[in-house]
Amino acid sequence: MNIQFQATIPHLNDGSIKQLRKKRLPKCNTDEEIALAMGISLEKLYFFAGDRSRSSTPLYYCFQISKKTGEARTISAPRPELKATQKWISKHILENIEIHDAAHGFCRDRSIVTNARPHVGRDVIVKLDLQNFFQSILYKRVKELFCSFGYSETAATIFGLICTVAEINVNNKINYKDTEKRHLPQGSPTSPAISNLVCDRLDTHLTKLAHDFECCYTRYADDLTFSGFENASHKINNLIHASQFIITEEGFTINPDKIKILSRSVQ
């Protein structure tokens, strides 16, 4: 979907004011209402959403850091003005939406400690890792997330564009209008909360699966943990296979090099 920033984005649906009010979210369903709520001009709003007609100033500082494995991790840090806009979205919208109980990363009053606590004393632990976690969450899913809150097509489009980053093409230039390849940037203040909310259905399915296998499940960002007592040990391979199916169905991929099965003696 290529947006014409010179005019108001056409409404394909008007959103649900009742739903927004119930969730205590800002009732802004047009581009003018969003700009007013954020305290910025329409021109600035369109610029943050990817309009490059007036300025070619990059919106992100992109750099790489090394992982423990030696691989490179790309960080896309938003510039101050864009970061302030993303923080507005995080504070006024994302922080008001409840996160699944299984999620422990990037959550208030939860941590790596609360993520580990349910697995203490278990006889077997299974660790899975989601490959390219933030890059796997594309613009379309982010836009659909904002629509699910009750926002209009216009608002969800703008929020989705502001919270995602474009891919760099072969000429080392960013195609800001190619929405299909836009994804969550690692380094943005909105990406952690959005990733948790997008994973709500994944967490729901994996929690039920763990219960069916008499196991426990938690997720810390892209790290998934299952654990069980001795009676669940012989079901581990089936649990992993079933988990892989659910994870694939939810648009993610397991890193095959990071599947770990730990017994009590080594955990």
Short mmCIF file of C-alpha atoms in Angstrom, two decimals:
data_model
loop_
_atom_site.label_atom_id
_atom_site.label_comp_id
_atom_site.label_asym_id
_atom_site.label_seq_id
_atom_site.Cartn_x
_atom_site.Cartn_y
_atom_site.Cartn_z
CA MET A 1 0.00 0.00 0.00
CA ASN A 2 1.59 3.30 -1.15
CA ILE A 3 0.31 6.27 0.81
CA GLN A 4 -0.22 9.63 -0.85
CA PHE A 5 1.00 11.92 1.89
CA GLN A 6 -0.12 15.10 0.14
CA ALA A 7 -3.73 14.36 1.05
CA THR A 8 -5.55 12.81 3.92
CA ILE A 9 -5.23 9.02 3.88
CA PRO A 10 -8.57 7.56 2.69
CA HIS A 11 -10.67 5.80 5.30
CA LEU A 12 -11.32 2.13 4.58
CA ASN A 13 -12.89 1.75 8.02
CA ASP A 14 -13.60 4.34 10.69
CA GLY A 15 -12.38 2.32 13.67
CA SER A 16 -14.32 1.75 16.87
CA ILE A 17 -14.51 4.64 19.32
CA LYS A 18 -16.34 2.37 21.77
CA GLN A 19 -13.46 -0.15 21.66
CA LEU A 20 -10.85 2.58 22.08
CA ARG A 21 -12.75 4.05 25.01
CA LYS A 22 -13.01 0.62 26.65
CA LYS A 23 -9.24 0.11 26.35
CA ARG A 24 -8.60 3.72 27.48
CA LEU A 25 -6.73 4.54 24.30
CA PRO A 26 -6.46 7.94 22.57
CA LYS A 27 -9.46 8.46 20.31
CA CYS A 28 -7.60 9.62 17.21
CA ASN A 29 -8.67 7.96 13.98
CA THR A 30 -7.60 10.55 11.39
CA ASP A 31 -4.18 11.89 10.51
CA GLU A 32 -5.20 15.34 11.80
CA GLU A 33 -6.30 13.89 15.15
CA ILE A 34 -3.06 11.90 15.51
CA ALA A 35 -0.88 14.93 14.75
CA LEU A 36 -2.87 17.05 17.23
CA ALA A 37 -2.62 14.40 19.97
CA MET A 38 1.13 14.07 19.42
CA GLY A 39 1.64 17.82 19.29
CA ILE A 40 3.30 17.82 15.88
CA SER A 41 2.42 19.15 12.43
CA LEU A 42 0.82 17.03 9.72
CA GLU A 43 3.95 17.51 7.62
CA LYS A 44 6.08 16.11 10.43
CA LEU A 45 3.68 13.21 10.96
CA TYR A 46 3.89 12.27 7.27
CA PHE A 47 7.67 12.57 7.40
CA PHE A 48 7.85 10.12 10.32
CA ALA A 49 5.54 7.77 8.40
CA GLY A 50 7.95 7.72 5.46
CA ASP A 51 7.18 10.72 3.24
CA ARG A 52 10.55 11.55 1.64
CA SER A 53 9.25 14.22 -0.77
CA ARG A 54 10.46 17.14 1.36
CA SER A 55 13.54 15.76 3.08
CA SER A 56 16.02 12.93 2.64
CA THR A 57 17.22 13.07 6.25
CA PRO A 58 17.49 9.48 7.54
CA LEU A 59 15.17 8.58 10.39
CA TYR A 60 17.46 5.99 11.96
CA TYR A 61 21.09 5.56 12.95
CA CYS A 62 21.92 2.04 11.75
CA PHE A 63 24.92 0.17 13.11
CA GLN A 64 25.96 -3.38 13.97
CA ILE A 65 27.06 -5.01 17.20
CA SER A 66 28.52 -8.48 17.66
CA LYS A 67 26.52 -11.28 19.25
CA LYS A 68 28.12 -13.83 21.56
CA THR A 69 28.07 -16.23 18.61
CA GLY A 70 30.20 -13.82 16.58
CA GLU A 71 27.34 -12.94 14.25
CA ALA A 72 26.36 -9.31 13.64
CA ARG A 73 23.17 -7.79 15.05
CA THR A 74 21.78 -4.73 13.24
CA ILE A 75 20.55 -1.94 15.51
CA SER A 76 18.27 0.73 14.05
CA ALA A 77 18.16 3.55 16.58
CA PRO A 78 15.55 6.23 15.80
CA ARG A 79 16.64 9.86 15.71
CA PRO A 80 15.41 12.01 18.63
CA GLU A 81 12.22 13.43 17.06
CA LEU A 82 11.07 10.06 15.72
CA LYS A 83 11.99 8.43 19.03
CA ALA A 84 9.80 10.95 20.88
CA THR A 85 6.88 10.09 18.59
CA GLN A 86 7.41 6.37 19.14
CA LYS A 87 7.56 6.95 22.89
CA TRP A 88 4.18 8.69 22.64
CA ILE A 89 2.73 5.60 20.96
CA SER A 90 4.31 3.37 23.59
CA LYS A 91 3.08 5.43 26.55
CA HIS A 92 -0.42 6.27 25.37
CA ILE A 93 -1.30 3.09 23.45
CA LEU A 94 0.95 0.06 23.87
CA GLU A 95 1.43 0.26 27.65
CA ASN A 96 -2.35 0.21 28.11
CA ILE A 97 -2.75 -3.20 26.46
CA GLU A 98 -2.45 -6.30 28.63
CA ILE A 99 0.43 -8.67 27.88
CA HIS A 100 0.08 -12.48 28.02
CA ASP A 101 1.08 -14.05 31.34
CA ALA A 102 3.70 -16.22 29.62
CA ALA A 103 5.63 -13.17 28.36
CA HIS A 104 8.40 -11.93 30.67
CA GLY A 105 10.68 -9.83 28.46
CA PHE A 106 10.18 -6.06 28.22
CA CYS A 107 7.34 -6.20 30.77
CA ARG A 108 6.79 -4.10 33.87
CA ASP A 109 7.31 -6.12 37.08
CA ARG A 110 8.65 -9.09 35.07
CA SER A 111 12.23 -10.06 34.29
CA ILE A 112 14.59 -12.87 33.42
CA VAL A 113 14.14 -13.99 37.04
CA THR A 114 10.34 -14.28 36.78
CA ASN A 115 10.86 -16.05 33.46
CA ALA A 116 13.07 -18.69 35.12
CA ARG A 117 11.13 -19.11 38.36
CA PRO A 118 8.35 -21.45 37.03
CA HIS A 119 11.02 -23.88 35.78
CA VAL A 120 13.00 -24.22 39.01
CA GLY A 121 13.20 -27.79 40.25
CA ARG A 122 11.91 -29.35 37.04
CA ASP A 123 13.50 -32.55 35.73
CA VAL A 124 13.87 -31.47 32.11
CA ILE A 125 14.07 -28.08 30.38
CA VAL A 126 13.67 -27.37 26.65
CA LYS A 127 15.02 -24.11 25.21
CA LEU A 128 13.98 -22.84 21.76
CA ASP A 129 15.06 -19.63 20.02
CA LEU A 130 13.12 -17.64 17.42
CA GLN A 131 15.33 -16.69 14.50
CA ASN A 132 15.44 -13.02 13.37
CA PHE A 133 12.72 -12.17 15.86
CA PHE A 134 12.11 -8.46 15.22
CA GLN A 135 12.75 -8.76 11.48
CA SER A 136 10.05 -11.46 11.32
CA ILE A 137 7.38 -9.03 12.54
CA LEU A 138 6.42 -7.16 9.39
CA TYR A 139 4.48 -3.95 8.83
CA LYS A 140 1.28 -5.81 7.91
CA ARG A 141 1.14 -7.52 11.31
CA VAL A 142 1.87 -4.27 13.13
CA LYS A 143 -0.88 -2.46 11.23
CA GLU A 144 -3.32 -5.29 11.95
CA LEU A 145 -2.40 -5.05 15.63
CA PHE A 146 -3.42 -1.39 15.80
CA CYS A 147 -6.62 -2.21 13.89
CA SER A 148 -7.41 -4.86 16.53
CA PHE A 149 -7.27 -2.15 19.22
CA GLY A 150 -10.12 -0.32 17.45
CA TYR A 151 -8.17 2.13 15.31
CA SER A 152 -9.24 3.07 11.80
CA GLU A 153 -7.40 2.04 8.65
CA THR A 154 -5.88 5.52 8.53
CA ALA A 155 -4.61 5.50 12.11
CA ALA A 156 -3.38 1.89 11.97
CA THR A 157 -1.50 2.65 8.74
CA ILE A 158 0.24 5.69 10.26
CA PHE A 159 1.09 3.93 13.53
CA GLY A 160 2.31 0.88 11.60
CA LEU A 161 4.61 2.97 9.40
CA ILE A 162 6.02 4.97 12.31
CA CYS A 163 6.79 1.78 14.26
CA THR A 164 8.51 -0.12 11.41
CA VAL A 165 11.66 0.45 9.40
CA ALA A 166 12.20 -0.02 5.68
CA GLU A 167 14.67 -2.39 4.13
CA ILE A 168 17.79 -1.03 2.42
CA ASN A 169 17.93 -1.94 -1.28
CA VAL A 170 20.88 -2.96 -3.43
CA ASN A 171 21.86 0.68 -4.03
CA ASN A 172 22.17 1.19 -0.28
CA LYS A 173 19.08 3.42 -0.33
CA ILE A 174 15.94 2.95 1.71
CA ASN A 175 12.66 2.35 -0.12
CA TYR A 176 10.25 4.00 2.31
CA LYS A 177 7.14 3.09 0.33
CA ASP A 178 7.83 -0.66 0.11
CA THR A 179 5.59 -1.63 3.04
CA GLU A 180 5.85 -5.39 2.43
CA LYS A 181 9.45 -5.50 3.67
CA ARG A 182 9.08 -3.05 6.56
CA HIS A 183 9.67 -4.68 9.95
CA LEU A 184 10.17 -3.87 13.62
CA PRO A 185 13.50 -2.10 14.15
CA GLN A 186 15.70 -3.41 16.92
CA GLY A 187 16.45 -0.24 18.84
CA SER A 188 13.04 1.42 18.74
CA PRO A 189 11.13 2.04 22.02
CA THR A 190 7.94 0.59 20.49
CA SER A 191 9.39 -2.69 19.19
CA PRO A 192 9.55 -4.62 22.51
CA ALA A 193 5.90 -3.99 23.43
CA ILE A 194 4.67 -4.61 19.88
CA SER A 195 6.58 -7.90 19.71
CA ASN A 196 4.91 -9.07 22.93
CA LEU A 197 1.44 -8.08 21.71
CA VAL A 198 1.97 -9.71 18.30
CA CYS A 199 3.05 -12.90 20.12
CA ASP A 200 -0.13 -13.07 22.21
CA ARG A 201 -1.66 -15.80 20.07
CA LEU A 202 1.66 -17.68 19.93
CA ASP A 203 1.89 -17.58 23.74
CA THR A 204 -1.73 -18.72 24.06
CA HIS A 205 -1.21 -21.74 21.79
CA LEU A 206 2.12 -22.73 23.35
CA THR A 207 0.75 -22.38 26.88
CA LYS A 208 -2.08 -24.76 26.00
CA LEU A 209 0.35 -27.14 24.29
CA ALA A 210 2.59 -27.17 27.37
CA HIS A 211 -0.42 -27.92 29.58
CA ASP A 212 -1.40 -30.82 27.31
CA PHE A 213 2.12 -32.23 27.72
CA GLU A 214 2.09 -31.63 31.49
CA CYS A 215 4.76 -28.95 31.08
CA CYS A 216 5.23 -25.27 31.84
CA TYR A 217 5.92 -22.56 29.23
CA THR A 218 7.39 -19.05 29.38
CA ARG A 219 8.84 -16.65 26.80
CA TYR A 220 11.50 -13.99 27.26
CA ALA A 221 11.60 -12.03 23.98
CA ASP A 222 12.75 -14.61 21.40
CA ASP A 223 13.73 -17.29 23.97
CA LEU A 224 11.07 -19.94 24.59
CA THR A 225 11.32 -22.26 27.59
CA PHE A 226 9.40 -25.44 28.40
CA SER A 227 9.93 -27.58 31.47
CA GLY A 228 8.44 -30.68 33.02
CA PHE A 229 8.91 -33.37 35.60
CA GLU A 230 10.14 -36.89 34.95
CA ASN A 231 6.78 -38.09 33.66
CA ALA A 232 7.02 -35.58 30.79
CA SER A 233 10.57 -36.51 29.73
CA HIS A 234 9.54 -39.14 27.20
CA LYS A 235 7.23 -36.63 25.46
CA ILE A 236 9.87 -33.99 24.77
CA ASN A 237 10.46 -34.82 21.10
CA ASN A 238 6.72 -34.68 20.43
CA LEU A 239 6.51 -31.39 22.32
CA ILE A 240 9.29 -29.86 20.20
CA HIS A 241 7.69 -31.08 16.97
CA ALA A 242 4.28 -29.68 17.94
CA SER A 243 5.89 -26.39 19.01
CA GLN A 244 7.64 -26.05 15.66
CA PHE A 245 4.32 -26.42 13.85
CA ILE A 246 2.66 -23.70 15.97
CA ILE A 247 5.65 -21.36 15.67
CA THR A 248 5.69 -21.73 11.88
CA GLU A 249 1.94 -21.14 11.69
CA GLU A 250 2.45 -17.90 13.64
CA GLY A 251 5.02 -16.63 11.14
CA PHE A 252 8.21 -17.34 13.08
CA THR A 253 11.15 -19.72 12.60
CA ILE A 254 13.06 -21.76 15.18
CA ASN A 255 16.83 -21.44 15.10
CA PRO A 256 17.83 -25.12 14.70
CA ASP A 257 21.26 -24.48 16.21
CA LYS A 258 19.80 -23.25 19.49
CA ILE A 259 17.48 -26.12 20.43
CA LYS A 260 18.58 -27.32 23.87
CA ILE A 261 17.31 -30.14 26.07
CA LEU A 262 18.69 -29.94 29.59
CA SER A 263 18.34 -32.50 32.35
CA ARG A 264 18.32 -31.62 36.03
CA SER A 265 22.03 -32.48 36.29
CA VAL A 266 23.16 -29.81 33.80
CA GLN A 267 20.60 -27.03 34.02
#
